[in-house]
PDB file of N, CA and C in Angstrom:
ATOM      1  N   UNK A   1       0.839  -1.184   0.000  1.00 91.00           N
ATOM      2  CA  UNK A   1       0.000   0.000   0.000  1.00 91.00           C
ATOM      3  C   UNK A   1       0.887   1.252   0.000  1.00 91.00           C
ATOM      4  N   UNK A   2       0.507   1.790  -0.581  1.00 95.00           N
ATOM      5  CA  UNK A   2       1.178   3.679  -1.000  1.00 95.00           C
ATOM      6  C   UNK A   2       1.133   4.224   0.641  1.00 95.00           C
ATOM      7  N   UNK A   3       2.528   4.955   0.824  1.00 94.00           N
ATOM      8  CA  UNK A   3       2.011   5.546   1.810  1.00 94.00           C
ATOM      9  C   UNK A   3       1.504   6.936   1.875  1.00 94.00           C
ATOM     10  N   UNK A   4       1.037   7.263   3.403  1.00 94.00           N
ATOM     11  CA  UNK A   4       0.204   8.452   3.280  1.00 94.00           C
ATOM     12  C   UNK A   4       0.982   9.812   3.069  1.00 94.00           C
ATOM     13  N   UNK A   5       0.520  10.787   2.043  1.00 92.00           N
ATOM     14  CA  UNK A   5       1.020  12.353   1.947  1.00 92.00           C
ATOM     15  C   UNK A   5       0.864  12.685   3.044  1.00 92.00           C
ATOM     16  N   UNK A   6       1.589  13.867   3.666  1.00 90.00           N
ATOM     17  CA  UNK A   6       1.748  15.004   4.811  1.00 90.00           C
ATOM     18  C   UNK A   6       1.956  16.304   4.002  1.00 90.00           C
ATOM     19  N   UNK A   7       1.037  17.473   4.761  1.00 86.00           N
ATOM     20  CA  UNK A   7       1.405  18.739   4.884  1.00 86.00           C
ATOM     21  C   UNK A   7       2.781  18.978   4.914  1.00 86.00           C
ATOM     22  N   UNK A   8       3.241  20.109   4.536  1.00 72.00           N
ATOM     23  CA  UNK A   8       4.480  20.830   4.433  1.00 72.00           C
ATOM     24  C   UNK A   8       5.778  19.902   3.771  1.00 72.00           C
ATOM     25  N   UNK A   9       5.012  18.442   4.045  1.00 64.00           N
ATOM     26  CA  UNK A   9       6.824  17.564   3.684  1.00 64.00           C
ATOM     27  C   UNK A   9       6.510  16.671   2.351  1.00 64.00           C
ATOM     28  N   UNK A  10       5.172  16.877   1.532  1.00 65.00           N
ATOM     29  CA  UNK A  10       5.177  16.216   0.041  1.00 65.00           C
ATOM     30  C   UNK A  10       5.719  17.185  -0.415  1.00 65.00           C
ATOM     31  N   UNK A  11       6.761  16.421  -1.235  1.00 62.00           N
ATOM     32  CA  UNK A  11       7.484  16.737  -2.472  1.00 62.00           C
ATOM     33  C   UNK A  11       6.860  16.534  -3.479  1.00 62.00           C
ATOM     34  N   UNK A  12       6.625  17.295  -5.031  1.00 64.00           N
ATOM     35  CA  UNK A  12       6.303  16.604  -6.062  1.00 64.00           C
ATOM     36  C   UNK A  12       7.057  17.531  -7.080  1.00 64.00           C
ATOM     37  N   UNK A  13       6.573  16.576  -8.056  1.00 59.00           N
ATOM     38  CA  UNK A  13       7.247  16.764  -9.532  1.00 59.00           C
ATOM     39  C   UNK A  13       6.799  17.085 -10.696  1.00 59.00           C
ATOM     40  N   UNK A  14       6.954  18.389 -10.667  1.00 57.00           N
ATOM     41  CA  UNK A  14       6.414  19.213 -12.180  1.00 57.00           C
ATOM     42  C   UNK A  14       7.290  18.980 -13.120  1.00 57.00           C
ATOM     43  N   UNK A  15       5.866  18.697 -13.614  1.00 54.00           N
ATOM     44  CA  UNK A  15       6.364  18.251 -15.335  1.00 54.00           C
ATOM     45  C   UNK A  15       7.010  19.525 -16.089  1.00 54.00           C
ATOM     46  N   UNK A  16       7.660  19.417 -17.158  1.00 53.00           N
ATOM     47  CA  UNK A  16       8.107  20.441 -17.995  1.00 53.00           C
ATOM     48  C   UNK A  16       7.237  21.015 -18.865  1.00 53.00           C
ATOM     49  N   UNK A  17       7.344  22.072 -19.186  1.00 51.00           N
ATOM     50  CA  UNK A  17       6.384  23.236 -19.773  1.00 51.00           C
ATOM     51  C   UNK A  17       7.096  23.333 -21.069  1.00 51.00           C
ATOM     52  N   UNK A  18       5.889  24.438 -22.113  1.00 50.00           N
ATOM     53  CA  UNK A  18       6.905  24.824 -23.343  1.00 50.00           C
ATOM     54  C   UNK A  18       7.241  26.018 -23.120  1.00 50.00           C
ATOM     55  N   UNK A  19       6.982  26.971 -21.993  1.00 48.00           N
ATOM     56  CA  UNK A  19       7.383  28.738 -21.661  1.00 48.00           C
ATOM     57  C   UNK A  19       8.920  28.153 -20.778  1.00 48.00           C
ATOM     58  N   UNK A  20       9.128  29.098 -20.160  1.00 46.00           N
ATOM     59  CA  UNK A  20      10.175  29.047 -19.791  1.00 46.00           C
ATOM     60  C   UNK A  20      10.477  28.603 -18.590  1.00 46.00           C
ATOM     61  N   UNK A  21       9.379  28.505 -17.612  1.00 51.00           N
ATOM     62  CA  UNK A  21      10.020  27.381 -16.894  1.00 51.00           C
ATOM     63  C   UNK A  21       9.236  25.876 -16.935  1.00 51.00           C
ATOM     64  N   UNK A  22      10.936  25.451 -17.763  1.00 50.00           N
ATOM     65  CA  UNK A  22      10.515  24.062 -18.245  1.00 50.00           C
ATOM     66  C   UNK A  22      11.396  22.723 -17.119  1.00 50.00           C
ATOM     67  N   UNK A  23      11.468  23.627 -16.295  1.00 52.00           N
ATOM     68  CA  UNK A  23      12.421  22.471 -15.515  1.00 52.00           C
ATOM     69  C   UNK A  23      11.908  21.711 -14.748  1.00 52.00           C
ATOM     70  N   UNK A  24      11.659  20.700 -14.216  1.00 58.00           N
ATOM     71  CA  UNK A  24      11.385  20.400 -13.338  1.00 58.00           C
ATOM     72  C   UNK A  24      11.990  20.701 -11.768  1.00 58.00           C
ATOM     73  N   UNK A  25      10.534  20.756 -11.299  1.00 64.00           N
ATOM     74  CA  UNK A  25      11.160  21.405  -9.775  1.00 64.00           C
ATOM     75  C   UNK A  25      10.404  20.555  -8.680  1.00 64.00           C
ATOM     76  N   UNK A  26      10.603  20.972  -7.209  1.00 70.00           N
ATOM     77  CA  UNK A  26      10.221  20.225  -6.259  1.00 70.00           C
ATOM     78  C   UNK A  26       8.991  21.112  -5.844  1.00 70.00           C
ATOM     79  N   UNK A  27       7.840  21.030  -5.335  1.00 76.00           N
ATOM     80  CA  UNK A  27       6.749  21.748  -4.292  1.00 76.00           C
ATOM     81  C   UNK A  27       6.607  21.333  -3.410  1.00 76.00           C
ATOM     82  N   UNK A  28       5.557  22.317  -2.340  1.00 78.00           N
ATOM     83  CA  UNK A  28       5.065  21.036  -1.196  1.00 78.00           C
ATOM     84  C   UNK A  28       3.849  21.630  -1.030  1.00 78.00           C
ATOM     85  N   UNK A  29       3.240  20.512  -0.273  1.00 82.00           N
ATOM     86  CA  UNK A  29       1.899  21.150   0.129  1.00 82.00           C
ATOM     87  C   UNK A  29       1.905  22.421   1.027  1.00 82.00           C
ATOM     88  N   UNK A  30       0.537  23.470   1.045  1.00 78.00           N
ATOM     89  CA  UNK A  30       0.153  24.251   1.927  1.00 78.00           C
ATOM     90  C   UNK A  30      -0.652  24.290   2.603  1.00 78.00           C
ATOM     91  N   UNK A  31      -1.808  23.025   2.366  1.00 87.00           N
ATOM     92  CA  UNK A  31      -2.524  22.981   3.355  1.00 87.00           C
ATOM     93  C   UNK A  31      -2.780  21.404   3.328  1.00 87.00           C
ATOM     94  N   UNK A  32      -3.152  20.978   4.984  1.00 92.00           N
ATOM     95  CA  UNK A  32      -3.626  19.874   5.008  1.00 92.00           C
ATOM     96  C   UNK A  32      -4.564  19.855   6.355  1.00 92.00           C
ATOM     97  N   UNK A  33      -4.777  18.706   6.571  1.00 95.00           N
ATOM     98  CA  UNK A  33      -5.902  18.070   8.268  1.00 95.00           C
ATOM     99  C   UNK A  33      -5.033  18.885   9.610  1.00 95.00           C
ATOM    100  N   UNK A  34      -5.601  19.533   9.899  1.00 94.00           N
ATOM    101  CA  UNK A  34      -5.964  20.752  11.267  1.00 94.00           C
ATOM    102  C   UNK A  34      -5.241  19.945  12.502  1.00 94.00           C
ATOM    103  N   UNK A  35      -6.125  18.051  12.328  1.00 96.00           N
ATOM    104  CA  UNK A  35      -6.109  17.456  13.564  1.00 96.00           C
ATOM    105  C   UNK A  35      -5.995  15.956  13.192  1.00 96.00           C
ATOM    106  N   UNK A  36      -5.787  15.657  12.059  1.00 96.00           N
ATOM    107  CA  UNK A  36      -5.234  13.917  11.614  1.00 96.00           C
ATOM    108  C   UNK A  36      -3.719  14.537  11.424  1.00 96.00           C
ATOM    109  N   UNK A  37      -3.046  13.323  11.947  1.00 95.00           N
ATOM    110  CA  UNK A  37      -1.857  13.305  11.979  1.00 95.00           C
ATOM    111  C   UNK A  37      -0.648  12.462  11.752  1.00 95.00           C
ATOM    112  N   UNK A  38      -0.336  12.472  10.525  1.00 94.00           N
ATOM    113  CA  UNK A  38       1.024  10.697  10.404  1.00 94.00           C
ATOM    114  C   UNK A  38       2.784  12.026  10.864  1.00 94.00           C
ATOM    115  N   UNK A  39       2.968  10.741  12.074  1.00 92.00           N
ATOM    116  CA  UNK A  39       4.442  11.638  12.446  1.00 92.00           C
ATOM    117  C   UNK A  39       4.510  13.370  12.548  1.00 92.00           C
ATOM    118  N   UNK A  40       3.242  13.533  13.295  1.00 92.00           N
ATOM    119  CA  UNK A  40       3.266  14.724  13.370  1.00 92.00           C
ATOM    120  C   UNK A  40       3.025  15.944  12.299  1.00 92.00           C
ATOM    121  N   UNK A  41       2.312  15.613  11.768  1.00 91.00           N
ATOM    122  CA  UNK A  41       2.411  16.740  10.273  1.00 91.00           C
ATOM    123  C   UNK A  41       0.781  16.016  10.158  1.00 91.00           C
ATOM    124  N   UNK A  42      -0.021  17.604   9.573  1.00 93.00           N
ATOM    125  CA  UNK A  42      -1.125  16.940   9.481  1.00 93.00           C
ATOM    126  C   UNK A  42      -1.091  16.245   7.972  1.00 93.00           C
ATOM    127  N   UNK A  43      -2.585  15.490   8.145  1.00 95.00           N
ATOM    128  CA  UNK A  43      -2.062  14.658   6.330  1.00 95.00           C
ATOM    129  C   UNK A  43      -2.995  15.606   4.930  1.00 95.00           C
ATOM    130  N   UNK A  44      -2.478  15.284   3.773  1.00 94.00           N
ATOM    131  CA  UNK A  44      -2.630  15.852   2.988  1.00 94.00           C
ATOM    132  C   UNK A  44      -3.963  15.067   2.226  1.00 94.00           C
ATOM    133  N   UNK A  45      -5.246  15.838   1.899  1.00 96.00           N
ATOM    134  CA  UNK A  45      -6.452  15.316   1.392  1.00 96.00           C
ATOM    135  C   UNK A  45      -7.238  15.897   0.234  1.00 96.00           C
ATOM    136  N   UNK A  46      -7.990  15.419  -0.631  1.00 96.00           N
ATOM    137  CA  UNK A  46      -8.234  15.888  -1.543  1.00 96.00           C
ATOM    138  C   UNK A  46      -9.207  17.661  -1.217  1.00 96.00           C
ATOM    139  N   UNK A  47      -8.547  18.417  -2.089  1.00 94.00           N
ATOM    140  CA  UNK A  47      -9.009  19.515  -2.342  1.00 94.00           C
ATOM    141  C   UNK A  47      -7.571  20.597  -1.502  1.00 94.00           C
ATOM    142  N   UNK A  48      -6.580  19.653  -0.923  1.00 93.00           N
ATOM    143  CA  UNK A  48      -5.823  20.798  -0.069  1.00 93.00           C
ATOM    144  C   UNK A  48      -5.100  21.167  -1.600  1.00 93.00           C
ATOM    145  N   UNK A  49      -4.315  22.059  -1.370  1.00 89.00           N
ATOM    146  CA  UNK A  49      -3.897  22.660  -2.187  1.00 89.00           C
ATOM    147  C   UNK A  49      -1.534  23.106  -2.019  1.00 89.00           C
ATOM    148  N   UNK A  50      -1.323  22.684  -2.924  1.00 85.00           N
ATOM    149  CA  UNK A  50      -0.242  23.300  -2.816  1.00 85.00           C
ATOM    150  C   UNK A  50       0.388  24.485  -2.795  1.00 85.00           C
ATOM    151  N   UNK A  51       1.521  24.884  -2.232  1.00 81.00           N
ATOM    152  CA  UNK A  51       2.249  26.498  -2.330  1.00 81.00           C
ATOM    153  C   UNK A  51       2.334  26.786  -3.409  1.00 81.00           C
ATOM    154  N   UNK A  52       2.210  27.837  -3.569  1.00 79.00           N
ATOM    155  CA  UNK A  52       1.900  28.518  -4.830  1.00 79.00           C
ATOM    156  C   UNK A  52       3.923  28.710  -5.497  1.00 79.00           C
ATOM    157  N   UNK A  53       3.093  28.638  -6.916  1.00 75.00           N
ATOM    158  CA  UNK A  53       4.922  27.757  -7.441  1.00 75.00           C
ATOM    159  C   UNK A  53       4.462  28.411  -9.158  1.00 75.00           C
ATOM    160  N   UNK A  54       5.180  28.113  -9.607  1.00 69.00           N
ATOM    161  CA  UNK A  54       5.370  29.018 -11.278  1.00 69.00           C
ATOM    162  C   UNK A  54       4.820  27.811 -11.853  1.00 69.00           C
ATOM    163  N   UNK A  55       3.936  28.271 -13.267  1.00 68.00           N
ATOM    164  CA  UNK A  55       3.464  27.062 -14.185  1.00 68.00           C
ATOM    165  C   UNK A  55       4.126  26.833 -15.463  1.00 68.00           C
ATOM    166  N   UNK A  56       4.369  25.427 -15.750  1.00 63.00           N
ATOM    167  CA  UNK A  56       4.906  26.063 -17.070  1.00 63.00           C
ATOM    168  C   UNK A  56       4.135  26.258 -18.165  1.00 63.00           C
ATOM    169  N   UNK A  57       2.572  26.335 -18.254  1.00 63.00           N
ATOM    170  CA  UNK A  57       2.010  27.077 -19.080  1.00 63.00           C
ATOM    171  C   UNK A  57       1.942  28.161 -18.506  1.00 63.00           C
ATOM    172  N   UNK A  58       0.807  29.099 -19.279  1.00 60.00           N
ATOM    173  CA  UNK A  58       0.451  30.659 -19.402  1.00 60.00           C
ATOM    174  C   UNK A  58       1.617  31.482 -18.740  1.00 60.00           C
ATOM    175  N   UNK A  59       2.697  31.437 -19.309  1.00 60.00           N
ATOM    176  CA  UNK A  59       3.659  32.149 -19.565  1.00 60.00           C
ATOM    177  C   UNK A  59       4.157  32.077 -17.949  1.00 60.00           C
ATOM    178  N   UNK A  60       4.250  30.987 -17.687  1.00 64.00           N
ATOM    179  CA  UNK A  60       4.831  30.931 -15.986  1.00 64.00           C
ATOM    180  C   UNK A  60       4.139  32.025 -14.947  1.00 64.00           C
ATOM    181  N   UNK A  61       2.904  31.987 -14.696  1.00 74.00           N
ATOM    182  CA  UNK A  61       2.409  32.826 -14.005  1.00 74.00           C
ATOM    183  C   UNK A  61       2.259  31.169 -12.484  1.00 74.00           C
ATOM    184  N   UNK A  62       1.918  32.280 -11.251  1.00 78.00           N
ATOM    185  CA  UNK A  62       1.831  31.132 -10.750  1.00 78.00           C
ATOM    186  C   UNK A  62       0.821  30.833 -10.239  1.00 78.00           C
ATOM    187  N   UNK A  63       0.680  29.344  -9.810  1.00 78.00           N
ATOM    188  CA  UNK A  63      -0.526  28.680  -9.461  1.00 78.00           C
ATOM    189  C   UNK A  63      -0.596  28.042  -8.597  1.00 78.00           C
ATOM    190  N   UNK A  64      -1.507  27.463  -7.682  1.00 82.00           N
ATOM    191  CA  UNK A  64      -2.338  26.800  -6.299  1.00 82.00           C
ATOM    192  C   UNK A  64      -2.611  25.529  -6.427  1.00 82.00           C
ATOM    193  N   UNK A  65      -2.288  24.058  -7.456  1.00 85.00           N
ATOM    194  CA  UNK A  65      -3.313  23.120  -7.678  1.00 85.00           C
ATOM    195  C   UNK A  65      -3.838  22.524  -6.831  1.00 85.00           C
ATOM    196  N   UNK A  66      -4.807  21.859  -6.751  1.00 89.00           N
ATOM    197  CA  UNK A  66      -5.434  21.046  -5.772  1.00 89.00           C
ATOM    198  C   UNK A  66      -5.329  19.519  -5.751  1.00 89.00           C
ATOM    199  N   UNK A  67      -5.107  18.937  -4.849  1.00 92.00           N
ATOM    200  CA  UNK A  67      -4.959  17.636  -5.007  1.00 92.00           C
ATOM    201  C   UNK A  67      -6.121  16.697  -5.442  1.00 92.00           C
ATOM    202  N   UNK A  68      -6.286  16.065  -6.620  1.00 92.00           N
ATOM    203  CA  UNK A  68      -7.194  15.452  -7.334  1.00 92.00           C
ATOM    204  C   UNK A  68      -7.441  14.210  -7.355  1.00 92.00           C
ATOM    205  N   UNK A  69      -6.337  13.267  -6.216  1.00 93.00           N
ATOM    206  CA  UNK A  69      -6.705  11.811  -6.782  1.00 93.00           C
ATOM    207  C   UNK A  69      -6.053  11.247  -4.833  1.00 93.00           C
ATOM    208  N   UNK A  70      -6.623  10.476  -4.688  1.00 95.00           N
ATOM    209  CA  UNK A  70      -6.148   9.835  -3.619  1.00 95.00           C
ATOM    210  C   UNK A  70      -6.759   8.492  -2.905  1.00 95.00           C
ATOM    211  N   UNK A  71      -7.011   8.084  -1.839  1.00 97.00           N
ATOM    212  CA  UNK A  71      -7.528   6.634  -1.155  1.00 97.00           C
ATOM    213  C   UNK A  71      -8.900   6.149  -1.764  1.00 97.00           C
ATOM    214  N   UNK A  72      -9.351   5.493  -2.205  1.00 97.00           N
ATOM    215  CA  UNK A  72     -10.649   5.605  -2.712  1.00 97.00           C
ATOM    216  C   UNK A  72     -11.378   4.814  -1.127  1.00 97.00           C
ATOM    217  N   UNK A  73     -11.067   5.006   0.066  1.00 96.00           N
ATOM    218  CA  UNK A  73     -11.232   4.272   1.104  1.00 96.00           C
ATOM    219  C   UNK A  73     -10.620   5.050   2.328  1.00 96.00           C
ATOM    220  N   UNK A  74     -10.185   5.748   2.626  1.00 97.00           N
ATOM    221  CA  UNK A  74      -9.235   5.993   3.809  1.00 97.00           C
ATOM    222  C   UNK A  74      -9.016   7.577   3.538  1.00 97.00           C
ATOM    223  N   UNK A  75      -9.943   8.158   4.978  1.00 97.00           N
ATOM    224  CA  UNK A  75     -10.078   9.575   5.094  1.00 97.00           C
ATOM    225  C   UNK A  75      -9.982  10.313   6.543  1.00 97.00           C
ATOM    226  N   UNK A  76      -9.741  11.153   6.430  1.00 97.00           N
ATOM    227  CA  UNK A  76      -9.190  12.171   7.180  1.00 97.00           C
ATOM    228  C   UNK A  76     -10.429  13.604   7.755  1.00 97.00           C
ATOM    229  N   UNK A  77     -11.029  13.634   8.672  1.00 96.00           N
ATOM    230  CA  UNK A  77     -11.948  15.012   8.304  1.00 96.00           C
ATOM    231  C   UNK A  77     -12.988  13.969   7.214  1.00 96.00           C
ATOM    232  N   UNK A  78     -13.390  13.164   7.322  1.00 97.00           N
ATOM    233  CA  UNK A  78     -14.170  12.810   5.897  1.00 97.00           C
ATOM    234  C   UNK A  78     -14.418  12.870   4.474  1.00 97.00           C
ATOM    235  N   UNK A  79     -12.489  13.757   4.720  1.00 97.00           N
ATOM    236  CA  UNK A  79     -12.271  13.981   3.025  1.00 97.00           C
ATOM    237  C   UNK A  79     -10.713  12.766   2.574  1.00 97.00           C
ATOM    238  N   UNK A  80     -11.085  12.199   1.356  1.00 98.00           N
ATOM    239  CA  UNK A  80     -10.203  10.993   1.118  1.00 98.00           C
ATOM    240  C   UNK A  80      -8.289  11.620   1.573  1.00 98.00           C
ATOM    241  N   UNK A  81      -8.234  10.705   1.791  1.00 97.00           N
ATOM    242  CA  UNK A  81      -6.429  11.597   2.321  1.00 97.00           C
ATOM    243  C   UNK A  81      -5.390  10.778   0.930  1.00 97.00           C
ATOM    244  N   UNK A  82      -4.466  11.806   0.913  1.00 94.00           N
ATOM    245  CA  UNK A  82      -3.440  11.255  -0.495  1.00 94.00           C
ATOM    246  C   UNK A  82      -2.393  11.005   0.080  1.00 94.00           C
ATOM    247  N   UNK A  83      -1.798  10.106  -0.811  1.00 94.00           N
ATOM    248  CA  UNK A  83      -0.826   9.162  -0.961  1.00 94.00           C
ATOM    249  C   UNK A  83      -0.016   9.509  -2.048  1.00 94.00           C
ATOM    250  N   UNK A  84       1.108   8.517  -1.675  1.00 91.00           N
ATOM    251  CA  UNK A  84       2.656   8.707  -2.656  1.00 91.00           C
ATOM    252  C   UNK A  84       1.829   8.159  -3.924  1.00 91.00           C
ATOM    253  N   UNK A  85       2.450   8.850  -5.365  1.00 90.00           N
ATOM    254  CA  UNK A  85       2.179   8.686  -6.600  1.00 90.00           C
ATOM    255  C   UNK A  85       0.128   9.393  -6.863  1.00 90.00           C
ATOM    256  N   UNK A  86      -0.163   9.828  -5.972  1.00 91.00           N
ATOM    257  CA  UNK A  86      -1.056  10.803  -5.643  1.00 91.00           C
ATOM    258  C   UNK A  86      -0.989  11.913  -7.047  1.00 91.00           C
ATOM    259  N   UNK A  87      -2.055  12.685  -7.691  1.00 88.00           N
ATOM    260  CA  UNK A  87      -1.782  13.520  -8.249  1.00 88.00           C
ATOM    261  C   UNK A  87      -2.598  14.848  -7.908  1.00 88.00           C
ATOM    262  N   UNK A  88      -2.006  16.066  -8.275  1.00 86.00           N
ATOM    263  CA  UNK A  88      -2.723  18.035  -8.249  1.00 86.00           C
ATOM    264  C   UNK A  88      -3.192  17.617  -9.275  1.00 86.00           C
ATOM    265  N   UNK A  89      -3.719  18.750  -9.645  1.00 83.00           N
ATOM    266  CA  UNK A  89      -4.522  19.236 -10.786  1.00 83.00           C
ATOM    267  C   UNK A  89      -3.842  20.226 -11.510  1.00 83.00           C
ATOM    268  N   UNK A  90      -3.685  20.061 -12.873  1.00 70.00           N
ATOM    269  CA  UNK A  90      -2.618  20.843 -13.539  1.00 70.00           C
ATOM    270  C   UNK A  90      -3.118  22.635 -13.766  1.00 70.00           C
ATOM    271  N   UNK A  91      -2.468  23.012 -14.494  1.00 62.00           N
ATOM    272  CA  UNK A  91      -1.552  22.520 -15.783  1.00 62.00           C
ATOM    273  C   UNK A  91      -0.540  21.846 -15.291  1.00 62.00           C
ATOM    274  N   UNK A  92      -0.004  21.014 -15.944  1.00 63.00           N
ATOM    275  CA  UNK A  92       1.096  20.435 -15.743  1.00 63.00           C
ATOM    276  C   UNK A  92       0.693  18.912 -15.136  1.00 63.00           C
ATOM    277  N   UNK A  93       1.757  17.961 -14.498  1.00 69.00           N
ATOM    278  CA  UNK A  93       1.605  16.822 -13.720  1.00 69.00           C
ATOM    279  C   UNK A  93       2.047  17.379 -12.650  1.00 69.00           C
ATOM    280  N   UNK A  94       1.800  16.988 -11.741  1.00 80.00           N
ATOM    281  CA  UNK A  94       2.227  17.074 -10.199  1.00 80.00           C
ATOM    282  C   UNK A  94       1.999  16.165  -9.466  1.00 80.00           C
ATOM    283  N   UNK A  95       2.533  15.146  -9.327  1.00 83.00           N
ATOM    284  CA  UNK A  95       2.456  13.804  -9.178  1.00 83.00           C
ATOM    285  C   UNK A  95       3.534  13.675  -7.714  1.00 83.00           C
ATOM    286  N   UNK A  96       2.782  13.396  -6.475  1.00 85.00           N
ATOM    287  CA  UNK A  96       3.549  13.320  -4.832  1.00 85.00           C
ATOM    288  C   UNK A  96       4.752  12.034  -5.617  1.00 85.00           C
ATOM    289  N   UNK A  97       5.755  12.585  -4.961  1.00 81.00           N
ATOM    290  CA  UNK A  97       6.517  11.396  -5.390  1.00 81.00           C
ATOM    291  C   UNK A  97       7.476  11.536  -3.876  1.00 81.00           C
ATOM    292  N   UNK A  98       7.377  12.327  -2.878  1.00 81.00           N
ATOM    293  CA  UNK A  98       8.346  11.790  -1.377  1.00 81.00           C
ATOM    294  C   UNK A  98       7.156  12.375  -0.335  1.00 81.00           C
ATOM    295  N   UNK A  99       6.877  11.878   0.273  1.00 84.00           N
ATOM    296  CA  UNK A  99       6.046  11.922   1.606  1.00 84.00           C
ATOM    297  C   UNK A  99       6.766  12.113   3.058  1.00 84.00           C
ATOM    298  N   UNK A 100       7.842  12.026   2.613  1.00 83.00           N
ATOM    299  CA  UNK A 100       8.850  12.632   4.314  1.00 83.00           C
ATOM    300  C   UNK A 100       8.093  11.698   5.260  1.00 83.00           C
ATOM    301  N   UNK A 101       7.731  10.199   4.947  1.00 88.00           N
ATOM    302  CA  UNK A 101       7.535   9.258   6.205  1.00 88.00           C
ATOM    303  C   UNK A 101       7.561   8.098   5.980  1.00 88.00           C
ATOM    304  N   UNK A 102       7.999   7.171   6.621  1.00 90.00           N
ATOM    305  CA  UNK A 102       7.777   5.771   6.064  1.00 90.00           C
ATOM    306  C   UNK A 102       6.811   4.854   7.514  1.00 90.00           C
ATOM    307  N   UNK A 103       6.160   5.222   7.603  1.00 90.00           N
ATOM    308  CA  UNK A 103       5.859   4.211   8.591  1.00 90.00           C
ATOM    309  C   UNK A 103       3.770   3.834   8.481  1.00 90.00           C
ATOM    310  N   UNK A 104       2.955   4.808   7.892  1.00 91.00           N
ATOM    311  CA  UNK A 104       1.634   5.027   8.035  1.00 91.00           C
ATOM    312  C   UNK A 104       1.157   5.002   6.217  1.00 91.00           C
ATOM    313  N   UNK A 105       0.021   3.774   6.064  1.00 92.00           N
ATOM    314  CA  UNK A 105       0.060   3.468   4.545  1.00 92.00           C
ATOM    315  C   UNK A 105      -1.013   3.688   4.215  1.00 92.00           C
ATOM    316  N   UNK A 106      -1.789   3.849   2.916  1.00 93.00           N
ATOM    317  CA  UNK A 106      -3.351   4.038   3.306  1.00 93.00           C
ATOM    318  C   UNK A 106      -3.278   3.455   1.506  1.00 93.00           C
ATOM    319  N   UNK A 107      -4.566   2.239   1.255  1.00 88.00           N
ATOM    320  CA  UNK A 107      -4.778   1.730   0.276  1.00 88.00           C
ATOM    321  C   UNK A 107      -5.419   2.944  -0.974  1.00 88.00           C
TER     322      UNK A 107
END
């Protein structure tokens, strides 16, 4: 089983753009659960949203995505909570790829 995303410590991975920033870079989340908690960090659930970070469409302006895909079973606050290989909502991919925990898994 995938384990569970956390506030402040998912990493993910933007895809490359055709404007200018085409690099891939790291984000993290900005918001997550108030009062669920893996290792201290609350966990990350659909609709939280990431720090605001440059896109590489519309001319790199920047953007907020929201997290779009996660547990189809296993929730937080009664909203589904995300997991590693988890995806935002573009433009772009933003696909959780480090969760800063290894110990708490959610199907």
């Amino acid at each position: 089983m995938p384990l569970i995303a956390r506030g402040n410590a998912v990493a993910t991975d933007h895809a490359n753009g055709p404007n200018g920033c085409s690099n891939a870079s790291v984000q993290t989340s900005n918001l997550c659960s108030p009062n669920v908690f893996v290792e201290g960090v609350g966990v990350v659930r659909i609709g939280d949203i990431m720090n605001p970070h440059k896109t590489p469409t519309d001319e790199c302006n920047n953007h907020s995505p929201a997290l779009n895909s996660a547990s189809p079973n296993v929730f937080a606050n009664t909203i589904a909570v995300g997991r590693i290989s988890d995806t935002y909502a573009g433009p772009g991919t933003h696909v959780i790829t480090d969760v800063a925990q290894s110990t708490v898994t959610a199907n």
